[in-house]
mmCIF file of C-alpha atoms and ligand atoms in Angstrom:
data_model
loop_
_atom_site.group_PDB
_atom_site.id
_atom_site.type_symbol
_atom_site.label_atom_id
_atom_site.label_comp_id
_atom_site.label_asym_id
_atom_site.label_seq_id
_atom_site.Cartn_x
_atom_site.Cartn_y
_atom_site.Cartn_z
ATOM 1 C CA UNK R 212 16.418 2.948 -8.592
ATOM 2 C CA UNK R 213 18.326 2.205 -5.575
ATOM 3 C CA UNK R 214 17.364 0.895 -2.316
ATOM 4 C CA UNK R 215 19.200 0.961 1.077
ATOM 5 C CA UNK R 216 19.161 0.053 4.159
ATOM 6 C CA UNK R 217 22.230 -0.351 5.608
ATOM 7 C CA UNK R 218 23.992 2.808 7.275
ATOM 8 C CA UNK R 219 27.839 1.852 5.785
ATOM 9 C CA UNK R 220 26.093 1.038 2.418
ATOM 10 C CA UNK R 221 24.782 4.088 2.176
ATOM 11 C CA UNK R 222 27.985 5.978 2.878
ATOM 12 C CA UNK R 223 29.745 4.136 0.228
ATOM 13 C CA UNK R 224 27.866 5.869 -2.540
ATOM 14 C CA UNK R 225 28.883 9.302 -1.668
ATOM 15 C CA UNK R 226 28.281 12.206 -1.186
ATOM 16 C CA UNK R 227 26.141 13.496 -3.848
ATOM 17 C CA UNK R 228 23.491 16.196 -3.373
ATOM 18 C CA UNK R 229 20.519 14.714 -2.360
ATOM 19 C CA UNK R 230 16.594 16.413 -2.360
ATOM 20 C CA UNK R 231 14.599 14.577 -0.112
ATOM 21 C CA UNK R 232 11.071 13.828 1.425
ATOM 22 C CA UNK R 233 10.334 11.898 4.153
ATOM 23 C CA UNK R 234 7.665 9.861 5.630
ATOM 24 C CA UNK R 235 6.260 6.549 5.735
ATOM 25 C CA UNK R 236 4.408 6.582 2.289
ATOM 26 C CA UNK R 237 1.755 3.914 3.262
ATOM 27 C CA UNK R 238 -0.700 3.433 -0.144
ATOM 28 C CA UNK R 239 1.483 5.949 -1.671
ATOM 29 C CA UNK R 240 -1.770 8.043 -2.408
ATOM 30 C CA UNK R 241 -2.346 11.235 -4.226
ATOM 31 C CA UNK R 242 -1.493 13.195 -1.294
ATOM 32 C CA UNK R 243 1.842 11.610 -1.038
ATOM 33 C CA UNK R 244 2.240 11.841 -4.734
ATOM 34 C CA UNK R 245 2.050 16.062 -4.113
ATOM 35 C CA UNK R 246 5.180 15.603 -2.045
ATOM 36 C CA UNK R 247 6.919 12.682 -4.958
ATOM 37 C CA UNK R 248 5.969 15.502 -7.794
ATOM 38 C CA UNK R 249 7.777 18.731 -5.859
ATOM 39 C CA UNK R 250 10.558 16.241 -4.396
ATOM 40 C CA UNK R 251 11.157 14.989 -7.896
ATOM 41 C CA UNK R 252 10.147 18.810 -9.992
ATOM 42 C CA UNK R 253 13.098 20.440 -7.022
ATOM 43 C CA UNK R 254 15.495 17.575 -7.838
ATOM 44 C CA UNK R 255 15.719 18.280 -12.012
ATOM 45 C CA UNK R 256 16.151 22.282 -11.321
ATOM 46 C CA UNK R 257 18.834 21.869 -8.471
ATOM 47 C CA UNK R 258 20.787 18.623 -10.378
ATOM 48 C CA UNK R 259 19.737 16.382 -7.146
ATOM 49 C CA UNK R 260 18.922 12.605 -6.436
ATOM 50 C CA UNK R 261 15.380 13.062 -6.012
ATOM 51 C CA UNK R 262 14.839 10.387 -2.630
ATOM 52 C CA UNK R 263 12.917 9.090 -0.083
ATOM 53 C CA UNK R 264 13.683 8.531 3.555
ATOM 54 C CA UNK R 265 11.827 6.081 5.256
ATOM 55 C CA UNK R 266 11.529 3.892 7.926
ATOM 56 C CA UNK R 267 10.911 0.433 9.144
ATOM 57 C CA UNK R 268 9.090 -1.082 10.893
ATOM 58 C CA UNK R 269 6.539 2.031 10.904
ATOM 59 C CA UNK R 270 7.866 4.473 14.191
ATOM 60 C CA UNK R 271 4.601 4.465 15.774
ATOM 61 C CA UNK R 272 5.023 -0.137 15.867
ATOM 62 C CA UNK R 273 8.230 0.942 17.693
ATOM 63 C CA UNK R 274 6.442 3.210 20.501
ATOM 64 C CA UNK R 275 3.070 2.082 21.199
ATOM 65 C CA UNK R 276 3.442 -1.668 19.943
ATOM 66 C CA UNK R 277 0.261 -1.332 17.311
ATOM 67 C CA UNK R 278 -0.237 -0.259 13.558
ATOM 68 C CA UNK R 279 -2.957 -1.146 11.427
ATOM 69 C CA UNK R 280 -2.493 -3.157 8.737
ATOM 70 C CA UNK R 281 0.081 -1.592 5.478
ATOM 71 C CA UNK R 282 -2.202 -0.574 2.476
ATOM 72 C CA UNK R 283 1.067 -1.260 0.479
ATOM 73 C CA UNK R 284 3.569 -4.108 1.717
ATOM 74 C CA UNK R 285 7.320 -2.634 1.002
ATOM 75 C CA UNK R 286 7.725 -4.274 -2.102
ATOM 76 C CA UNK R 287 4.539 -2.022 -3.767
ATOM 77 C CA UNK R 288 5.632 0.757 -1.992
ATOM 78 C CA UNK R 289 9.006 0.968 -3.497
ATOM 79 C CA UNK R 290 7.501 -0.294 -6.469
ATOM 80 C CA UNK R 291 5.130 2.613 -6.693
ATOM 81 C CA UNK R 292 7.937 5.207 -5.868
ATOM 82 C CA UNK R 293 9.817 4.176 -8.657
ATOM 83 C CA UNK R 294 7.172 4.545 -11.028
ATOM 84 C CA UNK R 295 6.808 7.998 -9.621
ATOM 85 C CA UNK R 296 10.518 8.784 -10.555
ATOM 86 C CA UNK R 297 12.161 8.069 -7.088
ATOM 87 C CA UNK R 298 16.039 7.546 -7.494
ATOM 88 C CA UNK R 299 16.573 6.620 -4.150
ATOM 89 C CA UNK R 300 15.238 5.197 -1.152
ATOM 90 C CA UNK R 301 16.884 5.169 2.299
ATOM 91 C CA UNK R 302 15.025 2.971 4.584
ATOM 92 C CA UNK R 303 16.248 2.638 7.968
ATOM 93 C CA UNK R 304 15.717 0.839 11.020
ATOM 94 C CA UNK R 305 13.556 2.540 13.807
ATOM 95 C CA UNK R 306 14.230 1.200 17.255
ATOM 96 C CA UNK R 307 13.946 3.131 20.403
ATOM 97 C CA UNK R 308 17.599 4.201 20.572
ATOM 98 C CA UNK R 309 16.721 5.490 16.829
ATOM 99 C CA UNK R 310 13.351 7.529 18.549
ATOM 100 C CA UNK R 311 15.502 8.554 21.129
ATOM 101 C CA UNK R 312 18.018 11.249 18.771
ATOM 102 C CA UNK R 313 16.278 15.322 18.989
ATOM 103 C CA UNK R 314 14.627 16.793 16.252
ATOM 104 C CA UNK R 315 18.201 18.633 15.808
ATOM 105 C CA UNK R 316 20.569 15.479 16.165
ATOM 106 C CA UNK R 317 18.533 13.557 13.749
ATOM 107 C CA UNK R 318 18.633 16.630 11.133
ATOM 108 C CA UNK R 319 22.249 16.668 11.716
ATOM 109 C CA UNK R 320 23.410 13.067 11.769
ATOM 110 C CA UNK R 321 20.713 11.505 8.991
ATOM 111 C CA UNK R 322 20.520 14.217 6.763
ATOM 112 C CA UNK R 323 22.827 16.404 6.495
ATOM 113 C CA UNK R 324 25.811 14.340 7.578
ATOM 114 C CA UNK R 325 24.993 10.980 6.039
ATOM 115 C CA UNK R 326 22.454 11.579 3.360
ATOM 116 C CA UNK R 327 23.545 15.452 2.210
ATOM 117 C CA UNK R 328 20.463 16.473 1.884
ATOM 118 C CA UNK R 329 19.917 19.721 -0.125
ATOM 119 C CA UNK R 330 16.521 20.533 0.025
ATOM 120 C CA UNK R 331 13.955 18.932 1.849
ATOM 121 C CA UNK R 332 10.100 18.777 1.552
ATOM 122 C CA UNK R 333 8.152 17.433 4.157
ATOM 123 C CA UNK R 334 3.820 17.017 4.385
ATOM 124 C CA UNK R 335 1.798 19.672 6.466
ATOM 125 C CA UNK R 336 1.714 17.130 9.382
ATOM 126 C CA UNK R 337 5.326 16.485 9.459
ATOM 127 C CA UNK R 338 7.207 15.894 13.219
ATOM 128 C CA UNK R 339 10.392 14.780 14.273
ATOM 129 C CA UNK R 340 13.214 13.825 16.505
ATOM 130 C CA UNK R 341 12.293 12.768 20.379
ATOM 131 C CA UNK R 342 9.004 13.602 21.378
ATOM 132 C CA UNK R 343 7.982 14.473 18.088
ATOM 133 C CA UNK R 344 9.084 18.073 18.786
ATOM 134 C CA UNK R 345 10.319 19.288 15.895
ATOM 135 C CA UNK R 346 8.204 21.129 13.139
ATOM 136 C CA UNK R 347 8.504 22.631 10.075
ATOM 137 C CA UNK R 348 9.349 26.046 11.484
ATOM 138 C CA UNK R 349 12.396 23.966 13.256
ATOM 139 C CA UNK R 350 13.545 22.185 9.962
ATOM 140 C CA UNK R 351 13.755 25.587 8.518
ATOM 141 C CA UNK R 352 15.991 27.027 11.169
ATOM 142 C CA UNK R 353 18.240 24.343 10.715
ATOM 143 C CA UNK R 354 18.507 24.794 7.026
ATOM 144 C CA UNK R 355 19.876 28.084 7.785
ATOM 145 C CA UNK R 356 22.440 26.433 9.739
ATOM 146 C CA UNK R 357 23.300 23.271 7.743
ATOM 147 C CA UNK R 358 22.748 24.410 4.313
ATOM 148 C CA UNK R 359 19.868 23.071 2.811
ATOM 149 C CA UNK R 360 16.282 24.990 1.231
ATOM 150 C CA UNK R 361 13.160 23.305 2.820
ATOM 151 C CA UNK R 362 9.469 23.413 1.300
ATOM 152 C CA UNK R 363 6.333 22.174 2.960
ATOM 153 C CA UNK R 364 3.222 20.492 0.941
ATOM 154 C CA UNK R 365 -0.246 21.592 1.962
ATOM 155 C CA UNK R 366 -2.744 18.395 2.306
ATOM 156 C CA UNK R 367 -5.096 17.058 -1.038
ATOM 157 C CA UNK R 368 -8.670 17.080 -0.493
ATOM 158 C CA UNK R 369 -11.142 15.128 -1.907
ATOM 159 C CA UNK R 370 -14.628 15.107 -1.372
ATOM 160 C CA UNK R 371 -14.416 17.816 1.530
ATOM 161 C CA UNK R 372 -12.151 15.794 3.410
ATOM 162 C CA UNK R 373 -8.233 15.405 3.926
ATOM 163 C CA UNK R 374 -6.825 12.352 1.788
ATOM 164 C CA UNK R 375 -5.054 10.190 4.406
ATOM 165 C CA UNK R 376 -3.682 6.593 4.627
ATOM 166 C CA UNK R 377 -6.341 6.517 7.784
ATOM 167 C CA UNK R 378 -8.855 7.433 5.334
ATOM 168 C CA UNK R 379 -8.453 4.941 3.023
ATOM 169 C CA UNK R 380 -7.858 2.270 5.288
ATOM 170 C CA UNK R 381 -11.391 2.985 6.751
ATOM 171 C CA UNK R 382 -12.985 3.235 3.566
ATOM 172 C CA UNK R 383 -11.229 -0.157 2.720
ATOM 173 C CA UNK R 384 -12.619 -2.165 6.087
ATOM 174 C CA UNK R 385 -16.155 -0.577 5.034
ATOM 175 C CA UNK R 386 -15.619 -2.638 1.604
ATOM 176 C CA UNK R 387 -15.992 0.690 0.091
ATOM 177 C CA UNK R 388 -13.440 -0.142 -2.702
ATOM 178 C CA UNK R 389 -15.317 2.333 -5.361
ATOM 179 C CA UNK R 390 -14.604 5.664 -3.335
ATOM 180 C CA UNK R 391 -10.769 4.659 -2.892
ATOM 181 C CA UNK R 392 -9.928 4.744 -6.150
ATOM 182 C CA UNK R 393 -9.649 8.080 -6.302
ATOM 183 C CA UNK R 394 -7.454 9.128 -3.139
ATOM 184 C CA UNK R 395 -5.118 6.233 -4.224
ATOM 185 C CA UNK R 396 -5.299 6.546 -8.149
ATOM 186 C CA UNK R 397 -5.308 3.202 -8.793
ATOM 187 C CA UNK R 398 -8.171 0.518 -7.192
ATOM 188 C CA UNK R 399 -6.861 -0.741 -4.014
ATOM 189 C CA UNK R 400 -4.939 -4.250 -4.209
ATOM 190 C CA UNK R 401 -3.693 -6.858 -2.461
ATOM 191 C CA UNK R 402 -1.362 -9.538 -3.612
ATOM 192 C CA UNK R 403 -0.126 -12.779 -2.948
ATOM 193 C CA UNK R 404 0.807 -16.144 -3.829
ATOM 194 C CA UNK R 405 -2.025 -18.904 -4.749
ATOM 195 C CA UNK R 406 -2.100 -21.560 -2.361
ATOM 196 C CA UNK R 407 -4.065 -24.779 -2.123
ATOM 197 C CA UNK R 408 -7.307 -24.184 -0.997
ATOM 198 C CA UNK R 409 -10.082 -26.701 0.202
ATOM 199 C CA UNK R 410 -9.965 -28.119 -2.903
ATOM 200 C CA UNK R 411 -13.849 -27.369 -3.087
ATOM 201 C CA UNK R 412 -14.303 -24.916 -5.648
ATOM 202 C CA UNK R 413 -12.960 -27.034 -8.471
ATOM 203 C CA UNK R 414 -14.367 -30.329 -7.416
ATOM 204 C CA UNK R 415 -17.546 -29.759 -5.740
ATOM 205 C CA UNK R 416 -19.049 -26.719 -7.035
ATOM 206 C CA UNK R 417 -17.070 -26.911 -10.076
ATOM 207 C CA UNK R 418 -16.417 -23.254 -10.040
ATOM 208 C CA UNK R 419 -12.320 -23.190 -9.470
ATOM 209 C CA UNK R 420 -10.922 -20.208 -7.033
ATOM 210 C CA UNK R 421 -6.848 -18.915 -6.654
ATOM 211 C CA UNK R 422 -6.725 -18.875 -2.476
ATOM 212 C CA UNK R 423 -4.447 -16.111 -2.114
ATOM 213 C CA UNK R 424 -1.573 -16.147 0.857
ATOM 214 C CA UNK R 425 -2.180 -13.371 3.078
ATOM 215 C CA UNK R 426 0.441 -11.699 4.054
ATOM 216 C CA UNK R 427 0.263 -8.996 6.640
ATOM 217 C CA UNK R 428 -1.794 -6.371 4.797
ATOM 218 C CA UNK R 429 -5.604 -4.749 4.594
ATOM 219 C CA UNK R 430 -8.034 -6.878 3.468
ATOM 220 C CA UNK R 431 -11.216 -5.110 2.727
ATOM 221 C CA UNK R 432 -14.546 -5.841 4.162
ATOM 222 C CA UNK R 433 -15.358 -9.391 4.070
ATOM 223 C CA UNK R 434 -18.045 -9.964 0.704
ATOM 224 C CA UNK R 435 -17.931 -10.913 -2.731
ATOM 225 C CA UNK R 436 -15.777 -8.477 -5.291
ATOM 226 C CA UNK R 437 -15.464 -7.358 -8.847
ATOM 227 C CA UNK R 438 -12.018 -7.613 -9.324
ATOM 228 C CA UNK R 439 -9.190 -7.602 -11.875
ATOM 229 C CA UNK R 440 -6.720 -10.795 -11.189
ATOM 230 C CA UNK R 441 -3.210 -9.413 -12.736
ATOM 231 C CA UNK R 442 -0.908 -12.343 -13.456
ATOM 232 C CA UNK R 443 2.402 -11.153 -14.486
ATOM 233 C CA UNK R 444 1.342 -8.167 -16.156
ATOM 234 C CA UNK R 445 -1.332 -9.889 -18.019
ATOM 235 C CA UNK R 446 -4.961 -8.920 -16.553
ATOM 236 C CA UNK R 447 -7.793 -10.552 -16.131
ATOM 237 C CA UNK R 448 -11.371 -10.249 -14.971
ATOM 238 C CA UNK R 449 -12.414 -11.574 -11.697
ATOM 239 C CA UNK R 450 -14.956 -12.008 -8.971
ATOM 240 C CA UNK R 451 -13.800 -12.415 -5.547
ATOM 241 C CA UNK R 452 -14.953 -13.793 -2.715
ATOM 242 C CA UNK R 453 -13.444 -12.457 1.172
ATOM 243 C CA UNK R 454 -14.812 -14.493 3.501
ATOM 244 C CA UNK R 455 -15.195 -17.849 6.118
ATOM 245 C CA UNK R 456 -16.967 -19.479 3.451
ATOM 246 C CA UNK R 457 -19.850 -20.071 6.381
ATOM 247 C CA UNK R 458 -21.533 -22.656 4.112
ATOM 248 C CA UNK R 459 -18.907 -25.084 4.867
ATOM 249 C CA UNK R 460 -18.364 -23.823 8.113
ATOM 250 C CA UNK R 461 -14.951 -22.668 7.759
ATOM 251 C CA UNK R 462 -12.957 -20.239 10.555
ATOM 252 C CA UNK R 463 -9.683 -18.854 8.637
ATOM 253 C CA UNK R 464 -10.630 -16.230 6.813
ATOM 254 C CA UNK R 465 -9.850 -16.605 2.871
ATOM 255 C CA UNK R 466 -9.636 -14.182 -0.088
ATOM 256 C CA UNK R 467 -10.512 -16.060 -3.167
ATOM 257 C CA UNK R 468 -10.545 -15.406 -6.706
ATOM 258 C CA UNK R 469 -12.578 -16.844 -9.669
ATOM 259 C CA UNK R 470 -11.045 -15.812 -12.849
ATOM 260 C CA UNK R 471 -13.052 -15.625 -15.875
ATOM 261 C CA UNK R 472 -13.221 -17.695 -18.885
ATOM 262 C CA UNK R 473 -9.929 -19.074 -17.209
ATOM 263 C CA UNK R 474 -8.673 -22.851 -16.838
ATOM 264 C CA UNK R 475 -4.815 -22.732 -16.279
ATOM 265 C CA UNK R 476 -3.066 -24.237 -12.898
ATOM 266 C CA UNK R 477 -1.320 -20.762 -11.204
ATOM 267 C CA UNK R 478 -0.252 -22.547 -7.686
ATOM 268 C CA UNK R 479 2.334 -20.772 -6.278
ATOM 269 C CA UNK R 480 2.305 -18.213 -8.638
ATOM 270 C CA UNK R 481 1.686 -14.264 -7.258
ATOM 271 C CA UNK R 482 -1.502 -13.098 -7.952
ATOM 272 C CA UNK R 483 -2.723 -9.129 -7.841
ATOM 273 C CA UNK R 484 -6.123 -8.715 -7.248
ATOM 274 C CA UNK R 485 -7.336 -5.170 -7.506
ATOM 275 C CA UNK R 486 -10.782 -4.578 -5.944
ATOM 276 C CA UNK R 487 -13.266 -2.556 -8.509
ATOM 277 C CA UNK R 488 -16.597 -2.913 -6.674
ATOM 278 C CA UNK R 489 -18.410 -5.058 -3.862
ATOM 279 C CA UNK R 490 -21.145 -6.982 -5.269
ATOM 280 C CA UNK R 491 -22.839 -8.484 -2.053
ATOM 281 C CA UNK R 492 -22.626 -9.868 1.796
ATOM 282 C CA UNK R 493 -20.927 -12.982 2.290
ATOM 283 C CA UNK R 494 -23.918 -15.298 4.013
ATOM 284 C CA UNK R 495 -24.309 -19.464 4.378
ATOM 285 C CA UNK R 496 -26.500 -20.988 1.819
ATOM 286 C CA UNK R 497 -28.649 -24.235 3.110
ATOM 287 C CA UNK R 498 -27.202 -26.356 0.050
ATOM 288 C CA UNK R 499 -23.949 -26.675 -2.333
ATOM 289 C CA UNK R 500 -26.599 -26.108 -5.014
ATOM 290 C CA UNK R 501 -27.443 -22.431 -3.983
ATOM 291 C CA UNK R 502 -24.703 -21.454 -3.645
ATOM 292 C CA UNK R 503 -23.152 -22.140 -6.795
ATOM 293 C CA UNK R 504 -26.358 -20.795 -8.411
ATOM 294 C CA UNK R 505 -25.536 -17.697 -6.607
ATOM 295 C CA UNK R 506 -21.999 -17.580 -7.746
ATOM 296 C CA UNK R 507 -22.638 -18.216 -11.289
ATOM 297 C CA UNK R 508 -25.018 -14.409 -11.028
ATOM 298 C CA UNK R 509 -22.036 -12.894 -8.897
ATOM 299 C CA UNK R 510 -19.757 -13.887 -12.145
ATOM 300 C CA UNK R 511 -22.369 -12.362 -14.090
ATOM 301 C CA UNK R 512 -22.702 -9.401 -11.936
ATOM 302 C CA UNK R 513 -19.274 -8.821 -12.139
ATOM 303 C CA UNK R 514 -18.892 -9.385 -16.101
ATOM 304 C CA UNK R 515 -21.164 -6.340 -16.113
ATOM 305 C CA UNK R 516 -19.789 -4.081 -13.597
ATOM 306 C CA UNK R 517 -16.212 -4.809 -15.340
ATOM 307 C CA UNK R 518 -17.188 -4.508 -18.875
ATOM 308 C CA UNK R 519 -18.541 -0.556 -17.667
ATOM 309 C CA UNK R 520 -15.307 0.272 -15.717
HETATM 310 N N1 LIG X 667 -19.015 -19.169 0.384
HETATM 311 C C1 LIG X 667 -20.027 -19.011 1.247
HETATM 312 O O1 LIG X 667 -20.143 -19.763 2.195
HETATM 313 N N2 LIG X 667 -20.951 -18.018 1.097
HETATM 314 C C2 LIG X 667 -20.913 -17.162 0.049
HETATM 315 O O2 LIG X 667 -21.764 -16.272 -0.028
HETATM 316 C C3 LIG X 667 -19.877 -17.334 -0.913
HETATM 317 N N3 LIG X 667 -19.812 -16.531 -2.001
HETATM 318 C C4 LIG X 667 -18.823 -16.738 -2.918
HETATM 319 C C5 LIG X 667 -18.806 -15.967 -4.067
HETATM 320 C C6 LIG X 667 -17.830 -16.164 -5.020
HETATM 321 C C7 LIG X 667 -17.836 -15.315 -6.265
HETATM 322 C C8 LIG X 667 -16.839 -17.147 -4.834
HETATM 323 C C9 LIG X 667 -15.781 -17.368 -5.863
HETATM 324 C C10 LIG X 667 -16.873 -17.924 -3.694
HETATM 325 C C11 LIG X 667 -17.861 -17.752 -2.733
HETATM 326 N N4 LIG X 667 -17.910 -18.523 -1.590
HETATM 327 C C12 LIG X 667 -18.927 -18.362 -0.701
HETATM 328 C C13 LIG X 667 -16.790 -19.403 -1.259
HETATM 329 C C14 LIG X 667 -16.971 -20.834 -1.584
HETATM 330 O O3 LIG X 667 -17.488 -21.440 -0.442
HETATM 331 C C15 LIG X 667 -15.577 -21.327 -1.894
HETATM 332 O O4 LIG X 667 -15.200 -20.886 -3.164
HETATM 333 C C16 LIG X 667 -15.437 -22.800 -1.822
HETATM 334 O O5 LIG X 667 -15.636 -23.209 -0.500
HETATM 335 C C17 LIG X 667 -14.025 -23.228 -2.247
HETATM 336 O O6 LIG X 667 -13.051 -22.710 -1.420
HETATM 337 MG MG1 LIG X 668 -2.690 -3.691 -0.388
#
């Protein structure tokens, strides 16, 4: 798979045919994964580079200043749409002079001209171009003129409701890890590299935890996790803890993992931590003692919930 993001780069490989979606993909969940399947299932039949056009940073950090937290940092994302059978992605830069093209100069000048797009599929929400005027109904009209078929992707529902990267990043906050599994298709992650940490879980309670760097993405709902800890490719079972760790009367908050039956030194390596179940409330023990008595059930508690999954 390729990935660009530079405008000459992307006219040095040519002019091939290109069938395209667009969007910004964020947890690349099932409902985006309608769009992947038709971009992809369009691509074989019309001999096309199945690929995806997005953007960054996100349009709407550009015009209002705010977006939540990314369920999927770049890196996953264009992991993820590789996996899905993505050829090519085109991510550009969005600045205001970008936001500033119509819905017809941005047709013309980023697909057609520069990308060659030859059939495009787009979500049931899709808008473009200044003002977010342009529709499908538009995109079709200018297919007419510029040459290229266009297909639009009714929404995925689950559970009565619309699967959307707002959705699951609710559900996340909640800590309700379980009932994102299935809008995403995969339990909801975060990953990171394992930094020093207080240095308390080894020494004083004797139960050793990977502190994960945050980066900037969703962390769920502060409380302690069943988790799997994947360490380059090899997976493991965990219990994690998201919290201040208010018995020491910390500020910062932490994601922490305990891996199981598990003794090796992993600082600075990347850890993926994928979130199976919350197990409990984070809360501040009177003594050292009850709380590791507490976190020697959670590992239990977790053993169990992992060993049914
Ligand atoms: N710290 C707390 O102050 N309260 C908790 O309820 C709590 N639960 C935890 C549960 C697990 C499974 C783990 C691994 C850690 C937990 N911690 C909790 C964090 C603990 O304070 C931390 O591991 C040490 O301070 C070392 O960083
Ligand atoms: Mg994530």
């Amino acid at each position: 798979m390729i990935i660009l993001g530079n405008i000459e780069l992307i006219k040095e490989i040519g002019l091939k045919g290109r069938a395209l979606t667009i969007g910004n993909f964020d947890g690349v969940h099932v409902g985006h994964r309608a769009l992947l399947s038709k971009v992809i299932e369009e691509a074989k039949q019309k001999h096309l580079t199945p690929t995806v056009l997005t953007f960054n940073p996100h349009p709407l950090k550009v015009l209002t200043g705010q977006y939540p937290p990314v369920i999927t940092p770049l890196k996953q994302k264009f992991e993820l749409l590789e996996q899905e059978g993505i050829e090519l992605i085109v991510c550009l830069a969005f600045d205001k002079q970008f936001a500033s093209y119509t819905a017809e100069e941005f047709v013309k000048k980023y697909l057609v001209d520069l990308l060659n797009a030859k059939y495009i599929v787009v979500g049931y929400d899709y808008r473009f171009g200044k003002d977010r005027k342009g529709d499908f109904n538009l995109l079709k009209k200018l297919g007419e003129k510029y040459g290229f078929s266009v297909s639009q992707v009714d929404p995925v529902y689950i559970d009565g409701d619309v699967v959307s990267s707002t959705r699951i990043r609710n559900l996340v906050q909640q800590g309700k890890v379980r009932k994102v599994r299935p809008l995403l298709g995969r339990y909801y992650q975060v990953f990171g590299e394992v930094i020093h940490g207080h240095k308390r879980g080894g020494e004083i309670l004797n139960i050793p935890t990977a502190n994960l760097e945050l980066i900037d993405e969703l962390v769920p709902k502060p409380g302690v996790y069943a988790v799997y800890a994947e360490l380059d490719n090899e997976r493991f079972l965990g219990v994690a803890n998201v919290g201040y760790n208010p018995t020491f009367g910390n500020n910062k908050l932490s994601v922490e993992v305990h891996i199981l039956d598990f003794n090796k030194n992993i600082y600075q390596r990347d850890l993926r931590v994928h979130f199976v179940e919350r197990i409990r409330d984070e809360k501040k023990f009177s003594s050292i003692e009850e709380l590791k008595k507490q976190i020697l059930k959670d590992i239990e508690i977790a053993r169990e919930i992992l060993k049914n999954d």
